[in-house]
Amino acid sequence: MAYQDTHSQTKKVIFHVYNYFKTLAGDKGNPKISNFFRQTREMTAEACGVSVACVKRVCAEGKKLFVSENQLTAEPSLFKSSKKSYKRAKPMTNLDDFDNDVVRRTVHSFYDNGQYPTSEKILEALHEKINYSGSQWSVRHILHETWANQNHTQGHIWQNSDNTEELKVPIGNGGWLIVCHAGSTSFGFVKNSKLVFRLKSGSQADYHSQMNVTIFHKWIIDMLGNLEEPCIIVTDNVTYHSTLTEKYPKANTQKADVQKWLQGKSVDFSPVETLSELREKVKLTMSKEKKYKLDEIALQMGHKMVRLPPYHCQYNPIKLIWAQVKGKVAEKNNTFKMADIEVLVNSALDAITAESWAKCG
């Protein structure tokens, strides 16, 4: 449980009062006063206007420092104030999505060219590409998915010197929109393939549960039907992109279910074989190449699905398109109402042209 910070001077006063009351409580020559101050911590808390827990913490700190009442008077600096952390803007390391993707592409370009991506080389390349003015230290601290939330807006805006006029940004992320689209550097977004819908709750944790296999498969079938020529579809490895055509026993599958699966594959096994032995037979029986439902759907419709390596989404140009869309939404979002955000997202998507895609190739 969080508690209020106590400064060193306040700690000194609390500890001084506690020691004084404790001395009175120990005065055997005056039983009335001694009994009155017997509950020393409670009396100290009441006299100083703090909680009993605060008095306990201060006394524990004083005892660790071996501070007596006389020492406290002579050396009040022995008590330390709680250290506070102050957040400040970090314009050199808190980059937007577009610039983050530029950084990632820059680093990978060095590897593609067989060069070591040192911070000095990256800094020089970023200065040329996005006029980055940070230092090598900032480059080392730059770290790096797609949705738009209700309170998505620019991080810094101009306001008057009296601070009487400003943009009131609600606390938190607010509601969420799911955006699903496909495009190409050749012709831009696929026509009639835009899908934008709201999450049923404001929790980002519900993102993958609400954008599920059923919704995504229906969308991609409709999108593939809108393609005018055979295409290669680039996708990542999100769960609802990677549903297998056949279900295999998992690590937590029960023994009876593993046996049933092996029977279905006409694999001989002994009833006394352990679960580990049965899993080895499953591995030997499983297809060497995984077959995904989306891949099969694409092939049936005359297209091919290609999957990016894990954690390499920067190779998909649509990442840069998402950055542009989110940037436009953040620039114009001043009401923070979900209905207005939905309009801004649709407008930003419609403003993306084939030329915008060509620049991301």
PDB file of N, CA and C in Angstrom, residues 8-18:
ATOM      1  N   SER A   8      13.054  14.546   5.789  1.00  0.00           N
ATOM      2  CA  SER A   8      14.017  14.293   6.863  1.00  0.00           C
ATOM      3  C   SER A   8      13.727  15.138   8.099  1.00  0.00           C
ATOM      4  N   GLN A   9      13.345  16.410   7.910  1.00  0.00           N
ATOM      5  CA  GLN A   9      13.072  17.285   9.051  1.00  0.00           C
ATOM      6  C   GLN A   9      11.856  16.806   9.831  1.00  0.00           C
ATOM      7  N   THR A  10      10.833  16.336   9.093  1.00  0.00           N
ATOM      8  CA  THR A  10       9.638  15.801   9.745  1.00  0.00           C
ATOM      9  C   THR A  10       9.976  14.526  10.504  1.00  0.00           C
ATOM     10  N   LYS A  11      10.821  13.696   9.911  1.00  0.00           N
ATOM     11  CA  LYS A  11      11.251  12.472  10.589  1.00  0.00           C
ATOM     12  C   LYS A  11      11.972  12.794  11.896  1.00  0.00           C
ATOM     13  N   LYS A  12      12.787  13.842  11.854  1.00  0.00           N
ATOM     14  CA  LYS A  12      13.530  14.245  13.061  1.00  0.00           C
ATOM     15  C   LYS A  12      12.562  14.638  14.170  1.00  0.00           C
ATOM     16  N   VAL A  13      11.527  15.432  13.823  1.00  0.00           N
ATOM     17  CA  VAL A  13      10.547  15.868  14.813  1.00  0.00           C
ATOM     18  C   VAL A  13       9.786  14.680  15.396  1.00  0.00           C
ATOM     19  N   ILE A  14       9.356  13.776  14.508  1.00  0.00           N
ATOM     20  CA  ILE A  14       8.605  12.599  14.959  1.00  0.00           C
ATOM     21  C   ILE A  14       9.444  11.758  15.905  1.00  0.00           C
ATOM     22  N   PHE A  15      10.708  11.540  15.534  1.00  0.00           N
ATOM     23  CA  PHE A  15      11.584  10.714  16.358  1.00  0.00           C
ATOM     24  C   PHE A  15      11.897  11.401  17.691  1.00  0.00           C
ATOM     25  N   HIS A  16      12.039  12.721  17.644  1.00  0.00           N
ATOM     26  CA  HIS A  16      12.308  13.494  18.868  1.00  0.00           C
ATOM     27  C   HIS A  16      11.119  13.405  19.815  1.00  0.00           C
ATOM     28  N   VAL A  17       9.884  13.577  19.295  1.00  0.00           N
ATOM     29  CA  VAL A  17       8.682  13.489  20.123  1.00  0.00           C
ATOM     30  C   VAL A  17       8.519  12.086  20.693  1.00  0.00           C
ATOM     31  N   TYR A  18       8.800  11.082  19.852  1.00  0.00           N
ATOM     32  CA  TYR A  18       8.675   9.693  20.304  1.00  0.00           C
ATOM     33  C   TYR A  18       9.619   9.420  21.475  1.00  0.00           C
TER      34      TYR A  18
END
